[in-house]
């Protein structure tokens, strides 16, 4: 297990650490699905993964939950880049629009999350998932609750 103090990092520092270190010893949804942090910047994240047969729905295409997870991760991590050390977030609402099916044969899916508003108690973001030909697979919006150590204190 890592000895890095993740709670001492700002959200942007943490996301950049995940991008560069690719910690394999920390269980996460990203590790489970094979997500890669391709771009990390203030208020913006790009994550990709390669589809596989395990991602199939009963119709044989990528299950919508994979796209939703990619979107939730990209938008939530984009929000996280705006937070100070010691702060966190949780998704309050996620609205996904599915546009087309994705294949399960190793096709690369790319999710981009961008912060729209980062407030003291809530943040909003938007995201999209594209296939490796730039075709839109799904798009979404989210509202996140900001969890700060000083919330509720005078």
PDB file of C-alpha atoms in Angstrom:
ATOM      1  CA  UNK A   1       0.000   0.000   0.000  1.00  0.00           C
ATOM      2  CA  UNK A   2       1.206   3.533  -0.713  1.00  0.00           C
ATOM      3  CA  UNK A   3       2.752   5.658   2.022  1.00  0.00           C
ATOM      4  CA  UNK A   4       1.902   8.926   0.261  1.00  0.00           C
ATOM      5  CA  UNK A   5      -0.330  11.183   2.401  1.00  0.00           C
ATOM      6  CA  UNK A   6      -3.184  11.724  -0.036  1.00  0.00           C
ATOM      7  CA  UNK A   7      -5.119  13.934   2.409  1.00  0.00           C
ATOM      8  CA  UNK A   8      -2.333  16.545   2.336  1.00  0.00           C
ATOM      9  CA  UNK A   9      -2.683  17.053  -1.430  1.00  0.00           C
ATOM     10  CA  UNK A  10      -4.996  19.506  -3.134  1.00  0.00           C
ATOM     11  CA  UNK A  11      -7.490  17.891  -5.476  1.00  0.00           C
ATOM     12  CA  UNK A  12      -5.412  18.926  -8.486  1.00  0.00           C
ATOM     13  CA  UNK A  13      -2.244  17.514  -6.926  1.00  0.00           C
ATOM     14  CA  UNK A  14      -4.021  14.249  -6.142  1.00  0.00           C
ATOM     15  CA  UNK A  15      -5.386  13.858  -9.665  1.00  0.00           C
ATOM     16  CA  UNK A  16      -1.950  14.602 -11.149  1.00  0.00           C
ATOM     17  CA  UNK A  17      -0.416  12.061  -8.743  1.00  0.00           C
ATOM     18  CA  UNK A  18      -2.923   9.425  -9.902  1.00  0.00           C
ATOM     19  CA  UNK A  19      -2.099  10.299 -13.521  1.00  0.00           C
ATOM     20  CA  UNK A  20       1.668   9.991 -13.124  1.00  0.00           C
ATOM     21  CA  UNK A  21       1.963   7.244 -10.494  1.00  0.00           C
ATOM     22  CA  UNK A  22      -0.902   5.030 -11.698  1.00  0.00           C
ATOM     23  CA  UNK A  23      -1.100   3.382  -8.244  1.00  0.00           C
ATOM     24  CA  UNK A  24      -1.866  -0.301  -8.749  1.00  0.00           C
ATOM     25  CA  UNK A  25      -1.961  -1.039  -5.023  1.00  0.00           C
ATOM     26  CA  UNK A  26      -5.012   1.143  -4.282  1.00  0.00           C
ATOM     27  CA  UNK A  27      -8.334  -0.572  -5.054  1.00  0.00           C
ATOM     28  CA  UNK A  28     -10.552   1.661  -7.186  1.00  0.00           C
ATOM     29  CA  UNK A  29     -13.199   1.624  -9.887  1.00  0.00           C
ATOM     30  CA  UNK A  30     -10.542   3.023 -12.224  1.00  0.00           C
ATOM     31  CA  UNK A  31      -8.295   0.043 -11.628  1.00  0.00           C
ATOM     32  CA  UNK A  32     -11.207  -2.376 -11.994  1.00  0.00           C
ATOM     33  CA  UNK A  33     -12.243  -0.952 -15.380  1.00  0.00           C
ATOM     34  CA  UNK A  34      -8.748  -0.102 -16.649  1.00  0.00           C
ATOM     35  CA  UNK A  35      -9.218   3.678 -16.705  1.00  0.00           C
ATOM     36  CA  UNK A  36      -6.336   5.919 -17.750  1.00  0.00           C
ATOM     37  CA  UNK A  37      -6.013   9.566 -16.721  1.00  0.00           C
ATOM     38  CA  UNK A  38      -4.977  11.077 -20.056  1.00  0.00           C
ATOM     39  CA  UNK A  39      -5.281  14.772 -19.155  1.00  0.00           C
ATOM     40  CA  UNK A  40      -5.493  16.498 -15.782  1.00  0.00           C
ATOM     41  CA  UNK A  41      -5.908  20.241 -15.392  1.00  0.00           C
ATOM     42  CA  UNK A  42      -7.761  22.733 -13.234  1.00  0.00           C
ATOM     43  CA  UNK A  43     -11.456  21.975 -13.673  1.00  0.00           C
ATOM     44  CA  UNK A  44     -10.915  19.452 -16.482  1.00  0.00           C
ATOM     45  CA  UNK A  45     -10.148  15.730 -16.693  1.00  0.00           C
ATOM     46  CA  UNK A  46      -9.895  13.309 -19.630  1.00  0.00           C
ATOM     47  CA  UNK A  47     -10.131   9.603 -18.823  1.00  0.00           C
ATOM     48  CA  UNK A  48     -10.098   6.707 -21.275  1.00  0.00           C
ATOM     49  CA  UNK A  49     -10.526   2.954 -21.219  1.00  0.00           C
ATOM     50  CA  UNK A  50     -10.553   0.111 -23.691  1.00  0.00           C
ATOM     51  CA  UNK A  51     -13.772  -1.874 -23.861  1.00  0.00           C
ATOM     52  CA  UNK A  52     -13.809  -5.622 -23.372  1.00  0.00           C
ATOM     53  CA  UNK A  53     -16.383  -8.429 -23.542  1.00  0.00           C
ATOM     54  CA  UNK A  54     -16.909  -8.233 -19.746  1.00  0.00           C
ATOM     55  CA  UNK A  55     -18.543  -4.818 -20.317  1.00  0.00           C
ATOM     56  CA  UNK A  56     -21.379  -6.300 -22.407  1.00  0.00           C
ATOM     57  CA  UNK A  57     -25.069  -5.888 -21.756  1.00  0.00           C
ATOM     58  CA  UNK A  58     -27.489  -8.669 -22.850  1.00  0.00           C
ATOM     59  CA  UNK A  59     -27.527  -7.193 -26.380  1.00  0.00           C
ATOM     60  CA  UNK A  60     -23.745  -7.554 -26.724  1.00  0.00           C
ATOM     61  CA  UNK A  61     -22.824  -3.859 -26.655  1.00  0.00           C
ATOM     62  CA  UNK A  62     -21.174  -1.910 -23.835  1.00  0.00           C
ATOM     63  CA  UNK A  63     -23.495  -1.663 -20.837  1.00  0.00           C
ATOM     64  CA  UNK A  64     -24.724   1.882 -20.167  1.00  0.00           C
ATOM     65  CA  UNK A  65     -23.308   1.635 -16.657  1.00  0.00           C
ATOM     66  CA  UNK A  66     -19.786   1.713 -18.103  1.00  0.00           C
ATOM     67  CA  UNK A  67     -20.479   5.039 -19.848  1.00  0.00           C
ATOM     68  CA  UNK A  68     -22.195   6.356 -16.711  1.00  0.00           C
ATOM     69  CA  UNK A  69     -19.225   5.315 -14.570  1.00  0.00           C
ATOM     70  CA  UNK A  70     -16.797   6.974 -16.989  1.00  0.00           C
ATOM     71  CA  UNK A  71     -18.871  10.163 -16.897  1.00  0.00           C
ATOM     72  CA  UNK A  72     -19.280  10.128 -13.107  1.00  0.00           C
ATOM     73  CA  UNK A  73     -15.522   9.617 -12.736  1.00  0.00           C
ATOM     74  CA  UNK A  74     -14.475  12.277 -15.243  1.00  0.00           C
ATOM     75  CA  UNK A  75     -16.899  14.916 -13.966  1.00  0.00           C
ATOM     76  CA  UNK A  76     -16.288  14.112 -10.292  1.00  0.00           C
ATOM     77  CA  UNK A  77     -12.514  14.138 -10.727  1.00  0.00           C
ATOM     78  CA  UNK A  78     -12.784  17.451 -12.595  1.00  0.00           C
ATOM     79  CA  UNK A  79     -14.629  18.836  -9.558  1.00  0.00           C
ATOM     80  CA  UNK A  80     -11.950  17.332  -7.307  1.00  0.00           C
ATOM     81  CA  UNK A  81      -9.256  19.361  -9.123  1.00  0.00           C
ATOM     82  CA  UNK A  82     -10.874  22.534  -7.767  1.00  0.00           C
ATOM     83  CA  UNK A  83     -10.730  21.471  -4.108  1.00  0.00           C
ATOM     84  CA  UNK A  84      -8.191  22.314  -1.410  1.00  0.00           C
ATOM     85  CA  UNK A  85      -6.310  19.668   0.559  1.00  0.00           C
ATOM     86  CA  UNK A  86      -8.539  17.805   2.982  1.00  0.00           C
ATOM     87  CA  UNK A  87     -11.743  18.463   1.033  1.00  0.00           C
ATOM     88  CA  UNK A  88     -13.728  15.866  -0.854  1.00  0.00           C
ATOM     89  CA  UNK A  89     -16.957  15.540  -2.770  1.00  0.00           C
ATOM     90  CA  UNK A  90     -19.784  13.135  -3.437  1.00  0.00           C
ATOM     91  CA  UNK A  91     -22.154  12.941  -6.371  1.00  0.00           C
ATOM     92  CA  UNK A  92     -25.607  14.276  -5.538  1.00  0.00           C
ATOM     93  CA  UNK A  93     -27.117  13.938  -8.998  1.00  0.00           C
ATOM     94  CA  UNK A  94     -26.082  12.413 -12.308  1.00  0.00           C
ATOM     95  CA  UNK A  95     -28.062  12.867 -15.539  1.00  0.00           C
ATOM     96  CA  UNK A  96     -26.888  10.779 -18.484  1.00  0.00           C
ATOM     97  CA  UNK A  97     -28.074  10.912 -22.093  1.00  0.00           C
ATOM     98  CA  UNK A  98     -27.131   7.892 -24.199  1.00  0.00           C
ATOM     99  CA  UNK A  99     -26.631   8.597 -27.900  1.00  0.00           C
ATOM    100  CA  UNK A 100     -25.273   5.393 -29.450  1.00  0.00           C
ATOM    101  CA  UNK A 101     -23.981   1.967 -28.496  1.00  0.00           C
ATOM    102  CA  UNK A 102     -20.290   1.174 -28.086  1.00  0.00           C
ATOM    103  CA  UNK A 103     -18.593  -2.071 -29.080  1.00  0.00           C
ATOM    104  CA  UNK A 104     -16.955  -4.481 -26.616  1.00  0.00           C
ATOM    105  CA  UNK A 105     -13.995  -5.373 -28.876  1.00  0.00           C
ATOM    106  CA  UNK A 106     -11.280  -3.141 -27.418  1.00  0.00           C
ATOM    107  CA  UNK A 107     -12.715   0.116 -28.694  1.00  0.00           C
ATOM    108  CA  UNK A 108     -11.281   3.091 -26.795  1.00  0.00           C
ATOM    109  CA  UNK A 109     -13.834   5.279 -25.006  1.00  0.00           C
ATOM    110  CA  UNK A 110     -12.715   8.774 -23.991  1.00  0.00           C
ATOM    111  CA  UNK A 111     -14.547  10.727 -21.284  1.00  0.00           C
ATOM    112  CA  UNK A 112     -14.034  14.433 -20.697  1.00  0.00           C
ATOM    113  CA  UNK A 113     -15.320  16.159 -17.581  1.00  0.00           C
ATOM    114  CA  UNK A 114     -15.395  19.936 -17.215  1.00  0.00           C
ATOM    115  CA  UNK A 115     -16.438  21.982 -14.198  1.00  0.00           C
ATOM    116  CA  UNK A 116     -19.211  24.490 -14.835  1.00  0.00           C
ATOM    117  CA  UNK A 117     -19.445  25.906 -11.304  1.00  0.00           C
ATOM    118  CA  UNK A 118     -17.337  25.268  -8.213  1.00  0.00           C
ATOM    119  CA  UNK A 119     -18.913  26.757  -5.112  1.00  0.00           C
ATOM    120  CA  UNK A 120     -18.311  26.355  -1.413  1.00  0.00           C
ATOM    121  CA  UNK A 121     -20.983  23.684  -0.883  1.00  0.00           C
ATOM    122  CA  UNK A 122     -21.832  22.386  -4.361  1.00  0.00           C
ATOM    123  CA  UNK A 123     -20.240  22.089  -7.775  1.00  0.00           C
ATOM    124  CA  UNK A 124     -21.630  21.271 -11.199  1.00  0.00           C
ATOM    125  CA  UNK A 125     -19.904  19.731 -14.176  1.00  0.00           C
ATOM    126  CA  UNK A 126     -20.641  18.421 -17.634  1.00  0.00           C
ATOM    127  CA  UNK A 127     -19.151  15.514 -19.496  1.00  0.00           C
ATOM    128  CA  UNK A 128     -19.151  13.528 -22.694  1.00  0.00           C
ATOM    129  CA  UNK A 129     -17.947  10.123 -23.816  1.00  0.00           C
ATOM    130  CA  UNK A 130     -16.588   9.753 -27.331  1.00  0.00           C
ATOM    131  CA  UNK A 131     -15.469   6.637 -29.170  1.00  0.00           C
ATOM    132  CA  UNK A 132     -12.081   6.348 -30.845  1.00  0.00           C
ATOM    133  CA  UNK A 133     -13.539   7.907 -34.022  1.00  0.00           C
ATOM    134  CA  UNK A 134     -14.817  10.985 -32.161  1.00  0.00           C
ATOM    135  CA  UNK A 135     -18.461   9.897 -32.241  1.00  0.00           C
ATOM    136  CA  UNK A 136     -20.558  10.862 -29.249  1.00  0.00           C
ATOM    137  CA  UNK A 137     -21.587   7.852 -27.138  1.00  0.00           C
ATOM    138  CA  UNK A 138     -23.150   9.705 -24.169  1.00  0.00           C
ATOM    139  CA  UNK A 139     -23.177  13.075 -22.417  1.00  0.00           C
ATOM    140  CA  UNK A 140     -24.096  14.087 -18.892  1.00  0.00           C
ATOM    141  CA  UNK A 141     -24.287  16.679 -16.145  1.00  0.00           C
ATOM    142  CA  UNK A 142     -23.668  16.285 -12.442  1.00  0.00           C
ATOM    143  CA  UNK A 143     -24.114  18.103  -9.181  1.00  0.00           C
ATOM    144  CA  UNK A 144     -21.611  17.306  -6.442  1.00  0.00           C
ATOM    145  CA  UNK A 145     -21.733  18.141  -2.744  1.00  0.00           C
ATOM    146  CA  UNK A 146     -18.445  19.524  -1.461  1.00  0.00           C
ATOM    147  CA  UNK A 147     -17.245  17.940   1.780  1.00  0.00           C
ATOM    148  CA  UNK A 148     -14.979  20.313   3.671  1.00  0.00           C
ATOM    149  CA  UNK A 149     -13.562  19.907   7.136  1.00  0.00           C
ATOM    150  CA  UNK A 150     -14.659  23.460   8.001  1.00  0.00           C
ATOM    151  CA  UNK A 151     -18.295  23.138   6.786  1.00  0.00           C
ATOM    152  CA  UNK A 152     -20.677  23.907   9.628  1.00  0.00           C
ATOM    153  CA  UNK A 153     -18.110  25.789  11.664  1.00  0.00           C
ATOM    154  CA  UNK A 154     -18.540  29.453  12.442  1.00  0.00           C
TER     155      UNK A 154
END
